[in-house]
Each structure stands twice: as structure tokens, then as C-alpha cells.
XYZ file of C-alpha atoms in Angstrom:
664
model
C 0.000 0.000 0.000
C 1.334 3.402 -0.958
C 2.349 5.794 1.776
C 0.518 9.124 2.102
C 3.582 10.964 0.786
C 3.827 8.766 -2.300
C 0.122 9.090 -2.985
C 0.445 12.880 -2.694
C 3.393 12.919 -5.105
C 1.556 10.804 -7.640
C -1.577 12.940 -7.438
C 0.376 16.190 -7.742
C 2.622 14.998 -10.560
C -0.436 13.719 -12.419
C -2.167 17.068 -12.105
C 0.938 18.931 -13.250
C 1.380 16.566 -16.167
C -2.163 17.326 -17.296
C -1.546 21.071 -17.144
C 2.068 20.907 -18.376
C 2.303 17.884 -20.685
C 5.715 18.866 -22.053
C 7.270 18.457 -18.577
C 6.271 14.806 -18.132
C 9.681 13.525 -19.203
C 11.346 15.687 -16.586
C 9.054 14.446 -13.855
C 9.930 10.856 -14.704
C 13.633 11.635 -14.724
C 13.757 13.465 -11.413
C 13.283 10.570 -8.968
C 9.552 11.080 -8.646
C 9.809 14.768 -7.782
C 6.378 16.363 -7.731
C 7.447 19.754 -9.022
C 8.009 20.714 -12.630
C 11.207 21.871 -14.313
C 12.519 25.305 -13.450
C 12.783 26.217 -17.119
C 9.548 24.759 -18.547
C 9.032 24.555 -22.276
C 5.450 25.601 -23.029
C 3.218 23.245 -24.944
C 2.592 23.965 -28.602
C -0.736 23.447 -30.357
C -1.600 19.766 -30.706
C -2.781 20.324 -34.266
C 0.813 20.536 -35.507
C 1.239 16.824 -34.864
C 4.504 15.328 -36.096
C 5.770 18.660 -37.343
C 6.157 19.733 -33.737
C 8.627 16.982 -32.999
C 10.600 17.646 -36.154
C 10.735 21.368 -35.483
C 11.791 20.766 -31.891
C 14.525 18.399 -33.062
C 15.840 20.956 -35.549
C 15.756 23.632 -32.848
C 17.780 21.432 -30.498
C 20.379 20.675 -33.171
C 20.562 24.359 -34.056
C 20.964 25.342 -30.426
C 23.797 22.843 -29.970
C 25.698 24.203 -32.951
C 25.398 27.873 -32.094
C 27.774 29.382 -29.534
C 26.121 30.859 -26.477
C 25.464 34.574 -26.765
C 26.757 36.874 -24.037
C 24.148 38.494 -21.856
C 24.227 41.934 -20.358
C 23.389 40.935 -16.801
C 22.795 37.211 -16.257
C 19.689 36.397 -14.247
C 20.146 34.792 -10.854
C 20.386 31.018 -11.008
C 17.523 28.927 -9.718
C 19.732 27.395 -6.996
C 19.799 30.738 -5.176
C 16.338 30.405 -3.677
C 14.385 33.425 -2.503
C 11.059 32.106 -1.160
C 10.146 29.685 1.594
C 10.700 26.851 2.188
C 8.002 27.246 4.876
C 4.456 27.900 3.608
C 2.650 31.066 4.607
C 1.197 30.991 8.112
C -2.433 30.156 7.327
C -4.532 27.959 9.614
C -7.942 26.369 9.210
C -9.798 28.857 11.444
C -8.532 31.725 9.260
C -9.749 29.947 6.149
C -13.124 29.190 7.719
C -13.555 32.788 8.864
C -12.764 34.052 5.354
C -15.222 31.663 3.728
C -17.986 32.656 6.132
C -17.432 36.384 5.664
C -17.289 36.033 1.886
C -20.582 34.153 2.049
C -22.093 37.090 3.904
C -20.616 39.531 1.355
C -22.136 37.488 -1.478
C -25.542 37.536 0.230
C -25.244 41.317 0.625
C -24.359 41.782 -3.046
C -20.862 43.108 -2.293
C -19.009 40.422 -4.301
C -19.840 37.484 -6.520
C -19.410 33.986 -5.142
C -15.876 32.744 -5.921
C -15.463 29.516 -7.874
C -13.243 26.688 -6.639
C -10.372 27.838 -8.879
C -10.733 31.378 -7.539
C -10.772 30.118 -3.942
C -7.486 28.332 -4.631
C -5.922 31.702 -5.477
C -7.547 33.534 -2.553
C -6.343 30.987 0.028
C -2.951 30.009 -1.441
C -0.424 29.012 1.236
C 2.593 28.953 -1.066
C 5.061 31.869 -0.647
C 5.398 32.181 -4.426
C 2.324 31.554 -6.566
C 1.824 31.957 -10.290
C -1.697 32.281 -11.668
C -2.561 31.891 -15.339
C -5.725 34.000 -15.515
C -7.518 33.857 -18.851
C -9.555 36.652 -20.407
C -12.741 37.388 -18.475
C -11.780 35.054 -15.624
C -12.680 37.485 -12.821
C -9.098 37.966 -11.719
C -9.614 41.523 -10.418
C -12.289 40.521 -7.918
C -10.263 37.450 -6.946
C -7.161 39.608 -6.438
C -9.130 41.972 -4.205
C -10.391 39.046 -2.089
C -6.825 37.729 -1.790
C -5.722 41.110 -0.404
C -8.716 41.115 1.969
C -7.737 37.646 3.206
C -4.140 38.749 3.795
C -5.101 41.914 5.668
C -8.156 40.791 7.602
C -7.460 37.134 8.355
C -3.725 36.484 7.939
C -2.900 39.629 9.931
C -0.467 41.067 7.399
C 0.059 44.777 7.956
C -0.901 47.062 5.068
C 2.490 48.793 5.233
C 4.179 45.506 4.246
C 1.988 44.729 1.242
C 1.942 46.187 -2.277
C -0.376 45.409 -5.175
C 1.037 46.247 -8.596
C -1.400 47.050 -11.394
C -0.655 48.085 -14.960
C -1.734 51.733 -15.226
C -2.927 54.554 -12.986
C -6.440 53.958 -14.334
C -6.430 50.267 -13.399
C -4.917 51.179 -10.012
C -7.779 53.612 -9.369
C -10.330 50.901 -10.117
C -8.603 48.404 -7.838
C -8.318 50.940 -5.016
C -12.010 51.746 -5.213
C -12.978 48.079 -5.265
C -10.603 47.164 -2.445
C -11.792 50.028 -0.220
C -15.435 49.091 -0.816
C -14.953 45.386 -0.042
C -12.770 46.032 3.009
C -15.497 48.309 4.322
C -17.839 45.330 4.530
C -15.536 43.246 6.749
C -15.130 45.914 8.363
C -11.504 46.992 8.111
C -10.280 50.560 8.454
C -8.683 51.424 5.125
C -8.848 54.986 3.838
C -8.023 56.493 0.447
C -4.464 57.335 1.504
C -3.758 53.747 2.516
C -5.300 52.500 -0.714
C -3.012 54.811 -2.695
C 0.030 53.496 -0.821
C -1.051 49.883 -1.255
C -1.982 49.786 -4.961
C 0.568 51.192 -7.428
C 2.034 50.852 -10.895
C 5.555 49.443 -11.166
C 6.858 52.909 -11.925
C 4.995 54.504 -9.039
C 6.339 51.872 -6.624
C 9.844 52.457 -7.983
C 9.432 56.233 -7.690
C 8.497 55.994 -3.998
C 11.650 53.959 -3.383
C 13.736 56.367 -5.481
C 12.506 59.281 -3.390
C 14.103 57.676 -0.347
C 17.211 56.154 -1.912
C 18.084 58.434 -4.851
C 17.384 61.870 -3.460
C 13.897 62.463 -4.833
C 14.909 62.813 -8.511
C 12.998 64.726 -11.163
C 11.861 62.584 -14.076
C 12.849 63.107 -17.696
C 9.567 61.430 -18.689
C 7.586 64.103 -16.826
C 9.112 67.124 -18.544
C 6.349 69.397 -19.855
C 3.729 67.664 -17.700
C 1.618 70.008 -15.635
C 0.982 69.081 -12.006
C 2.994 65.879 -12.419
C 3.522 63.907 -9.226
C 7.022 62.564 -8.648
C 5.600 59.429 -7.024
C 2.171 58.872 -8.664
C 3.916 57.803 -11.853
C 1.986 56.082 -14.630
C 3.245 53.232 -16.769
C 5.085 54.749 -19.772
C 4.108 51.754 -21.915
C 0.907 53.633 -22.682
C 2.521 57.051 -23.172
C 2.481 59.018 -26.410
C 5.491 60.298 -28.335
C 8.208 62.502 -26.910
C 7.068 65.849 -25.591
C 8.748 69.084 -26.794
C 10.861 69.509 -23.639
C 12.140 65.954 -23.958
C 12.973 66.502 -27.617
C 14.852 69.703 -26.763
C 16.992 67.957 -24.158
C 17.749 65.027 -26.450
C 18.660 67.439 -29.249
C 20.896 69.395 -26.881
C 22.754 66.194 -25.934
C 23.029 65.252 -29.619
C 24.516 68.620 -30.603
C 26.909 68.511 -27.655
C 28.106 64.990 -28.428
C 28.568 65.913 -32.084
C 30.637 68.956 -31.143
C 32.824 67.157 -28.585
C 33.275 63.623 -29.968
C 35.068 63.094 -33.292
C 34.181 59.379 -33.244
C 30.522 60.288 -32.869
C 30.688 62.744 -35.802
C 32.266 60.091 -37.990
C 29.523 57.591 -37.182
C 26.724 60.121 -37.632
C 27.986 60.986 -41.126
C 28.308 57.300 -41.957
C 24.715 56.599 -40.847
C 23.281 59.567 -42.747
C 25.355 58.980 -45.893
C 27.129 62.335 -45.564
C 30.725 63.018 -46.593
C 33.207 63.126 -43.685
C 34.104 66.500 -42.254
C 37.495 67.934 -43.307
C 40.221 67.585 -40.692
C 41.440 71.180 -41.211
C 40.636 74.438 -42.967
C 43.511 74.129 -45.480
C 45.773 76.489 -43.521
C 46.793 74.080 -40.783
C 44.033 75.053 -38.428
C 41.445 72.570 -37.142
C 38.161 72.941 -38.992
C 35.235 74.433 -37.129
C 32.655 71.834 -36.243
C 29.264 72.739 -37.720
C 25.920 72.016 -36.114
C 24.926 68.377 -36.058
C 22.884 67.272 -39.079
C 19.177 66.714 -38.398
C 18.418 64.521 -41.411
C 15.869 61.779 -40.885
C 17.196 58.280 -40.257
C 15.206 55.074 -40.696
C 16.391 51.944 -38.971
C 15.326 48.692 -40.637
C 12.176 47.480 -38.911
C 10.963 50.909 -37.809
C 7.904 52.541 -39.362
C 9.223 56.036 -40.036
C 12.413 58.051 -40.339
C 13.362 60.064 -37.241
C 16.086 62.533 -36.274
C 18.993 60.475 -34.998
C 18.580 61.651 -31.397
C 14.988 60.322 -31.352
C 16.063 57.049 -32.974
C 18.799 56.698 -30.327
C 16.318 57.334 -27.523
C 13.834 54.747 -28.822
C 16.395 51.969 -29.185
C 18.197 52.821 -25.938
C 14.917 52.503 -24.056
C 14.326 49.100 -25.611
C 17.866 47.934 -24.803
C 17.630 49.018 -21.176
C 14.207 47.416 -20.878
C 15.555 44.007 -21.956
C 18.363 44.224 -19.405
C 21.255 45.492 -21.548
C 23.665 47.956 -19.951
C 24.641 50.518 -22.575
C 27.873 51.336 -20.739
C 28.916 47.667 -20.839
C 27.671 46.448 -24.213
C 30.173 44.668 -26.455
C 29.137 45.907 -29.886
C 31.424 43.394 -31.620
C 29.417 40.566 -30.076
C 26.213 41.689 -31.797
C 25.140 39.527 -34.729
C 24.107 42.382 -37.003
C 25.171 44.282 -40.101
C 27.998 46.819 -40.107
C 25.480 49.680 -40.423
C 23.534 48.537 -37.370
C 26.754 48.102 -35.401
C 27.764 51.670 -36.279
C 24.328 52.789 -35.063
C 24.830 51.088 -31.682
C 28.363 52.493 -31.356
C 27.015 55.986 -32.007
C 24.144 55.378 -29.592
C 26.555 54.412 -26.782
C 28.541 57.637 -27.268
C 25.345 59.716 -27.423
C 23.854 58.082 -24.331
C 26.900 58.918 -22.236
C 26.505 62.595 -23.143
C 22.741 62.456 -22.614
C 23.172 61.049 -19.110
C 25.634 63.861 -18.353
C 23.008 66.406 -19.447
C 20.413 64.718 -17.252
C 22.723 64.768 -14.250
C 23.497 68.459 -14.733
C 19.773 69.242 -14.571
C 18.973 66.908 -11.677
C 16.973 64.585 -13.935
C 16.738 60.820 -14.158
C 14.960 58.450 -16.534
C 12.686 55.720 -15.226
C 15.000 53.085 -16.694
C 17.983 54.764 -15.079
C 16.272 54.720 -11.685
C 15.337 51.034 -11.978
C 18.954 50.259 -12.780
C 20.413 52.349 -9.952
C 18.043 50.845 -7.388
C 18.806 47.336 -8.618
C 22.529 48.017 -8.282
C 22.146 49.354 -4.732
C 20.033 46.392 -3.644
C 22.293 43.826 -5.305
C 25.285 45.353 -3.534
C 23.687 44.878 -0.107
C 21.260 47.782 0.052
C 23.594 50.127 1.919
C 21.829 53.445 2.439
C 18.443 51.956 1.592
C 16.089 52.743 4.522
C 14.380 49.620 5.881
C 10.937 51.316 6.046
C 11.219 52.098 2.328
C 11.670 48.404 1.513
C 8.993 47.108 3.893
C 6.007 47.636 1.515
C 7.561 45.161 -0.922
C 7.625 42.260 1.554
C 4.396 40.833 0.143
C 3.911 41.558 -3.557
C 0.838 40.837 -5.670
C 1.457 41.672 -9.317
C -1.223 41.841 -11.982
C -0.557 41.598 -15.751
C 2.728 39.860 -15.013
C 3.034 38.700 -18.640
C 3.820 42.275 -19.669
C 6.882 42.865 -17.503
C 10.370 43.269 -18.932
C 13.762 41.778 -17.986
C 14.667 45.075 -16.322
C 11.642 44.796 -14.014
C 12.513 41.155 -13.324
C 16.008 42.185 -12.221
C 14.560 44.892 -9.965
C 12.065 42.501 -8.366
C 14.785 39.915 -7.819
C 16.993 42.483 -6.118
C 14.104 43.736 -3.938
C 13.129 40.333 -2.597
C 16.687 39.068 -2.264
C 17.516 42.204 -0.289
C 14.511 41.736 2.002
C 15.267 38.029 2.409
C 18.821 38.880 3.480
C 17.324 41.069 6.199
C 15.336 38.074 7.459
C 11.947 38.995 5.963
C 9.665 36.137 4.894
C 8.832 37.517 1.453
C 5.980 36.347 -0.746
C 5.073 36.899 -4.382
C 1.818 36.267 -6.215
C 2.080 36.818 -9.980
C -1.134 36.957 -12.007
C -1.043 37.032 -15.786
C -1.921 35.472 -19.108
C 0.752 34.878 -21.725
C -2.040 34.853 -24.335
C -2.574 38.565 -23.626
C 1.050 39.741 -23.707
C 1.102 42.694 -26.154
C 3.984 44.986 -25.190
C 6.981 43.199 -26.718
C 7.813 46.260 -28.842
C 8.702 47.984 -25.569
C 10.783 45.099 -24.178
C 8.193 42.972 -22.395
C 7.912 39.240 -23.023
C 5.567 36.430 -21.915
C 8.631 34.170 -21.770
C 9.501 35.749 -18.418
C 6.157 34.588 -17.001
C 6.461 31.142 -18.537
C 10.054 30.734 -17.267
C 9.030 32.261 -13.940
C 10.757 29.707 -11.666
C 14.119 30.410 -13.263
C 13.925 33.998 -12.034
C 11.938 33.608 -8.794
C 13.027 30.289 -7.269
C 12.065 28.924 -3.878
C 14.279 27.344 -1.262
C 14.594 23.751 -0.116
C 12.144 21.223 -1.495
C 9.693 23.892 -2.677
C 11.925 25.205 -5.456
C 9.074 25.891 -7.864
C 6.109 28.186 -7.637
C 2.606 26.920 -7.043
C 0.772 27.112 -10.368
C -2.961 27.845 -10.464
C -5.305 28.298 -13.406
C -8.323 30.591 -13.766
C -9.845 29.078 -16.889
C -13.528 29.946 -16.605
C -14.485 32.882 -18.831
C -17.359 34.868 -17.315
C -17.359 37.491 -20.076
C -17.809 36.023 -23.549
C -19.964 33.405 -25.196
C -18.455 30.148 -26.462
C -18.059 31.110 -30.183
C -16.190 34.310 -29.278
C -13.836 32.396 -26.986
C -13.136 29.687 -29.571
C -12.492 32.198 -32.367
C -10.104 34.039 -30.076
C -8.245 30.839 -29.270
C -8.107 29.865 -32.959
C -5.944 32.877 -33.889
C -3.351 31.747 -31.323
C -2.691 28.508 -33.184
C 0.352 30.024 -34.872
C 1.957 31.371 -31.684
C 5.372 29.791 -31.207
C 5.582 29.808 -27.393
C 2.474 29.673 -25.224
C 1.078 27.980 -22.158
C -1.439 25.257 -22.999
C -4.857 25.983 -21.516
C -8.498 26.036 -22.566
C -11.070 28.555 -21.381
C -14.533 27.403 -20.364
C -17.481 29.614 -21.272
C -19.838 30.477 -18.426
C -22.147 32.868 -20.290
C -25.063 31.294 -22.155
C -25.785 32.221 -25.765
C -28.923 34.076 -26.827
C -30.571 34.297 -30.265
C -28.494 36.490 -32.571
C -25.199 35.934 -30.736
C -22.178 34.944 -32.814
C -18.417 34.720 -32.859
C -16.200 36.785 -35.154
C -17.725 37.822 -38.475
C -15.049 39.023 -40.892
C -16.069 41.768 -43.327
C -13.309 41.747 -45.939
C -12.350 44.130 -48.765
C -13.557 47.015 -46.624
C -11.870 50.420 -46.915
C -12.728 52.368 -43.769
C -11.857 55.762 -45.283
C -14.141 55.477 -48.310
C -16.926 53.473 -46.660
C -17.125 55.140 -43.268
C -20.917 55.822 -43.577
C -21.566 52.064 -43.843
C -19.526 51.423 -40.724
C -21.331 54.161 -38.811
C -24.664 52.661 -39.846
C -23.518 49.267 -38.523
C -22.461 50.817 -35.202
C -25.933 52.364 -34.823
C -27.534 49.027 -35.669
C -25.474 47.221 -33.054
C -26.384 49.825 -30.427
C -30.060 49.257 -31.232
C -29.568 45.495 -30.955
C -27.940 45.826 -27.519
C -30.715 48.164 -26.338
C -33.372 45.678 -27.459
C -31.946 42.892 -25.324
C -31.536 45.105 -22.231
C -27.885 44.237 -21.767
C -26.278 44.941 -18.404
C -23.027 46.033 -20.081
C -22.064 49.680 -19.503
C -20.709 49.924 -23.047
C -22.802 48.650 -25.944
C -20.130 48.822 -28.629
C -16.350 48.961 -28.339
C -14.575 50.066 -31.536
C -10.975 48.868 -31.670
C -7.919 49.364 -33.850
C -4.163 49.239 -33.510
C -3.994 52.809 -34.848
C -5.489 56.036 -33.571
C -6.261 57.534 -37.001
C -9.299 55.403 -37.954
C -10.665 55.653 -34.416
C -10.504 59.455 -34.503
C -12.319 59.521 -37.855
C -15.044 57.241 -36.512
C -15.457 59.134 -33.252
C -15.732 62.479 -35.014
C -18.809 61.230 -36.894
C -20.575 59.508 -33.979
C -23.264 60.959 -31.739
C -21.551 61.418 -28.378
C -24.690 60.186 -26.601
C -24.331 56.718 -28.084
C -23.015 54.044 -25.647
C -19.932 53.568 -27.841
C -16.268 53.821 -26.927
C -13.270 53.760 -29.268
C -9.833 52.630 -28.094
C -6.620 51.269 -29.469
C -6.392 47.560 -28.700
C -3.531 48.224 -26.286
C -5.609 50.680 -24.275
C -8.717 48.474 -24.332
C -7.098 45.702 -22.320
C -9.328 44.931 -19.337
C -12.393 46.516 -20.952
C -15.437 44.794 -22.439
C -18.616 45.575 -24.376
C -21.605 43.640 -25.600
C -20.334 44.064 -29.173
C -16.715 44.515 -30.285
C -16.058 46.052 -33.705
C -12.450 45.743 -34.860
C -11.030 47.908 -37.655
C -7.613 46.536 -38.533
C -5.747 44.943 -41.435
C -3.444 42.753 -39.313
C -0.409 43.679 -41.411
C 2.558 41.410 -40.607
C 5.338 43.113 -38.644
C 8.471 44.254 -40.444
C 11.690 42.379 -39.798
C 13.957 44.175 -37.334
C 17.554 42.894 -37.660
C 18.994 45.052 -34.879
C 16.406 44.000 -32.323
C 16.949 40.364 -33.312
C 20.622 40.868 -32.461
C 19.778 42.617 -29.178
C 17.338 39.857 -28.222
C 20.047 37.236 -28.727
C 22.647 39.317 -26.900
C 20.480 39.883 -23.829
C 20.275 36.160 -23.068
C 16.710 36.304 -21.764
C 14.791 34.963 -24.754
C 14.332 31.745 -26.702
C 12.438 33.599 -29.438
C 13.909 35.964 -31.979
C 12.449 39.462 -31.859
C 10.823 38.964 -35.261
C 9.136 35.766 -34.075
C 8.075 37.499 -30.870
C 6.424 40.272 -32.884
C 4.736 37.766 -35.192
C 3.318 35.995 -32.140
C 2.343 39.320 -30.598
C 0.283 40.324 -33.626
C -1.800 37.174 -33.058
C -2.085 37.809 -29.320
C -3.202 41.358 -30.078
C -6.002 39.911 -32.217
C -6.934 37.602 -29.330
C -7.126 40.546 -26.927
C -9.329 42.488 -29.349
C -11.704 39.566 -29.951
C -12.117 38.768 -26.263
C -13.319 42.292 -25.477
C -16.637 41.273 -27.033
C -19.348 39.604 -24.960
C -21.860 38.299 -27.494
C -20.818 39.588 -30.929
C -17.597 40.515 -32.733
C -17.330 42.166 -36.167
C -13.948 42.581 -37.851
C -13.630 45.004 -40.804
C -10.491 44.569 -42.889
C -9.227 45.533 -46.338
C -7.113 42.402 -46.710
C -7.429 39.107 -44.860
C -4.004 38.194 -43.504
C -2.639 36.863 -40.237
C -5.424 36.531 -37.697
C -8.171 37.632 -40.104
C -7.114 34.947 -42.561
C -7.621 32.320 -39.867
C -10.953 33.831 -38.900
C -12.160 34.144 -42.497
C -11.493 30.451 -43.060
C -13.513 29.596 -39.961
C -16.212 32.048 -40.961
C -16.877 30.311 -44.291
C -18.637 27.589 -42.325
C -21.074 30.076 -40.855
C -21.527 32.560 -43.683
C -19.060 35.381 -43.018
C -19.878 38.561 -44.919
C -17.675 40.105 -47.602
C -18.131 43.368 -49.454
């Protein structure tokens, strides 16, 4: 008869094998260990069949032949555990009290009744937990109840807990919801405490920088009126450079051009200009003219930019993926000579730019993340203990959209606290299927390879993995069409959403309207929007927004909005900004153009050492995930207007033939 321990191991390994089928071989090879590999390889779509194995074999052979690329700052090895090994101090009476109070809150209409999978997240005892939360899975309410459990029943002090949300807008929603639910328990928690508790990554960093870096002024906030040095929003959603930022970058560019002969030589090479003469013909050194402001287009970018703007864009990307510009070995980059010259010029420019920032008491967000990481990694000398305390227990939403730089900062924070004897905990909530910020350095690979970067101690080396797979938002056809476009994604976590919402007459998945030019046929689109609003009104939908109009670009949205009656229950957003929103009907206006190849970023991806994907493959996958995000904003209907069916719309059009998709 099996012992209780063996039975537990078999049950757990069986469950993990079902969720992570590609790790079964590891489980068998690790002496019956009941935890999965610290560098899991995500499952690919089953439909690829034998091609999967062949592709994997080729990839392995290729990987063996290629020399390892250097990385800017290697991630901490899994053997250096951070969390545990003891579980969080949670006893049965605490759990029972939470369940009873939640039952009362449900009866009072304060919250919805949690499902079993949501309860598993709310009551998790593991010091490091990773939650794959699908679209419409109710993760926000579940996250709020987890915080309530920690504060009201586990006895964790609010000053030692931080919730990270993606933007200031999502933070405001979470704060309001958390304050309202805590009021039912009751638990004293005012607006000031809520603001301290729920922050963006950049706001949390800014609070720490105020204490450790002398309250710096932010380059990213130049020209912003009434900007708060600590209530900092996520720059992933920011617009282009503001005039004051452009002026400072241009100043640094002119200064570097005037002072650095090597920089001048590279600038002229990049812009195709003849080299400057060494002298004036009479033995005197030639006067250096003003730096040229010709436009420069890097392969893979959409438009030509002045060099100083092109430098800023690529430097931000490099820092975001963990590359130190002051330490980069340009000869190790696998790129063309022109791209290498660009990086060499960028390094010279960035040194001058940082000098200009320092002279004006300014700091970039990336610079602050790096400085804080350095201080913490070196032992945290000069870092006040009260400033670190709020990071003891971290709950992070949208984890799939973090970058290597943020990973390094989080590692340093929790390693620093652990060295001080704090029992740190981390709950990471995300969905690799909804990762859409790779163009700014984020990657779902960091979430999928989570245990490599956030390892536990002792026997509990791996995170607890939970799944929120029930979709409470969309009907079954919408969910399945959304999942279908992900079939071509190279790296993804295998999971399948379950629809909770019942279909009604007239509901449907994605209908593709092809050969549709939005500019010339805008009146037809406006008529359709009005018709969909009337449809939603006739069924007395509970959704606040009847129709959500989505596109990757602002231009078509602005044209549509300018022609719509402002009283209509319609909202128009870029797909990136619509994340987290929903409407009864989603109307997507997008051609799904394939991304351009970006040789330099491919080289930087390989150099950083964080990614299995190339940058081009990551962007190809991201275009499909962006389509998935757009589709899953819709509750009961989705319409997609496109000029040309390609990428995701090609997949959807093929599916739509079986149910009579419309074409112009």
C-alpha cells in the first residue's frame, strides 16, 4: 500500500502533467519529484502533430551548434532560492472565517461567489504563486479578495503589502474596489492607505527612489503640468516625446557631435554624408558645424526620425531588456555593419545624454530602476528599511507584460529583504495569451520561465501554479475564435477557457467583413455601429458599453469618433488601451499587417540572453495575441472590418466560411 507521501506525489505529478504535458519527461527523470522543471518549455498546439517533434529536433540541433550569446546581466540562477521553504502561516480557522465572511458579502451583493479555482488563489499558502488567468476570468475581484484575506485574516500589515497594477487607471479601479470590499468586513482602510497599497511598477519604484536616490525629477515628466514625482503612470501607454524631452535630447546630440570626433564620424556614416574635413587648409582645425538633423530610418521601424529620437527609442528598448549601454560589447552583436555603427554611435550619445540629465537633476525611469537594482544587489547600503517594507508581500497583476529590467529589480528587492530576514511572498497573475507589449521590451517568456527567475528554497523550489480558466465574459463562439488565432503562436502555455455565459438568439463569434476600406466606406460602418447599439438596447444588456470600436492605430478611431453621436453608448480605443475593458459588441477595424523584420532588435534579443524567441518571431506571435485581446473584449458579438485578410483575419475568415461570413 502506498504511503501518504507517495500518494500525494503521484496525485500532484499527475495534475501537473495534465496542465504541463511537455514536462512529463522531466518528472519521470527526477526521482519522482512532484514539481516541474525550473525552465519549462510551453506546450505547442496539438494540431501541428509530427511537425512539432521535427521542429523541436531541428531547434535542439541548431541550439547545440550555435555558440552561447553573451548576456548583459545574467539572471540569478535557480539554486539561489528566494522564497520559503516554509508555507505562509495560514490555519484552518482563518480559512473558515474568510469563507464565512465572503458568504455574507455574497448575500449582501458586495461580491460574486468565488469559484473553486478562484478560492485556490484567494487561500494560497505557497510563498510564491503563479496564476494563469484567462480573459474574463474574474481575476480583479479574486485579487481583491486575496488582499482582503491577507489583511483581515492572515494579519499582514498594510504597510508591508503592495499590489502592482498596470496603469494609474487600473490602479484607481482596484483601489475603489478594495476600499469598498474592506469596508464590509469591516476593516479601516482609507483612500491614503489604498493609494500606498496599490501602485504601478513605476509609481512603486518612484516611492523607493525618493528615499534612496534623493527624490529625482523625471525626464519622462518634462512638460507635464501638475505631475507627481511618485504617482507615476506606466510609460508603456505614453504618447510620443514631448517638446521639452525633444529639446533635451537634441541638446545632448549637438553637444556629443561637437565634442566627440568618433561620434561625428559615425553620424555621417549613418546619414550617408561626406566626412568632415580635418582642417581648414591652412593648418588650423576645422570648425565643427551644427549636427545634421536629417531623418534616419532603422530597418524594422515605421518612419524616419532625427537620430537623437532614434537613439532614444532603441536605448529605451535595450535598457528594458536588461542590456547595460555602458557595458555592451558591440562586436558581439550579430548584425550588419550599419547597425553596429548605429549602436556604437548610440553608446557615445547616451553617455553625453546622461551627463546632461545629471546636470539638470533629472533621471529616466530606466535609469532609476537600474540604480536601485545596483544598490540592492550590492547589499542595500543606504536603503532605509521602512522604504523596503512595503515590498515584503507583492501581488502583481498583468505579469506577462513585464520586462527583464523589471525582473532584475524585483529579484533584487526580494533578495535584499530576504537577506534582512523577511519572509517575502510573491503572487504573480497574468496570461501569456494577452502579452502585447513586446515592442517595448516585455515578453511572456519571463512569465512562462518564472521559476528560473523567482526560485524557492529547499524542497519547494518551484512556484505553485494555479489556473483561472472559466471565462465569465464572452460566449463560447467568441472564446473559440479568439483561441483559434493563437494557433500560430510559437511559445504559449497550454490551456483552454470554459465559457460560463449562455448564448442568446443572434449571438455569434467573429464575423469578418473583408475588402472594406474604412476611409471610403465610413458611412456604412457608422450605420452598422448604430444598428449594433439598437440590438444591444433591445436585449436590455447589463453592459455599460454597448459597442467597443478597436484598432491598432489612432487615425481610424478618430475619424469614426468624429462622426458619432456622443450620446451613443460607444467607446473607441486602441487595442492596447482596451485591455481589461469589455462591451456587448466589439467592432475591430484593422488589417493585421505582418510586422516588419527588425535585424537590430533580433541581435539585441540574442545578446540579452533572456529569450528563446527571436524578436521577429516574438512580434509575429504578438500580432496574433493582439487579435486575441481584441476579440475577447466582445461579450456576445464581434465584427472585424479589414481591407485584406491576412494573419489573424485569414484564420478567422477560413472559420467564418462555415457560418456565412460577410464580404463586401
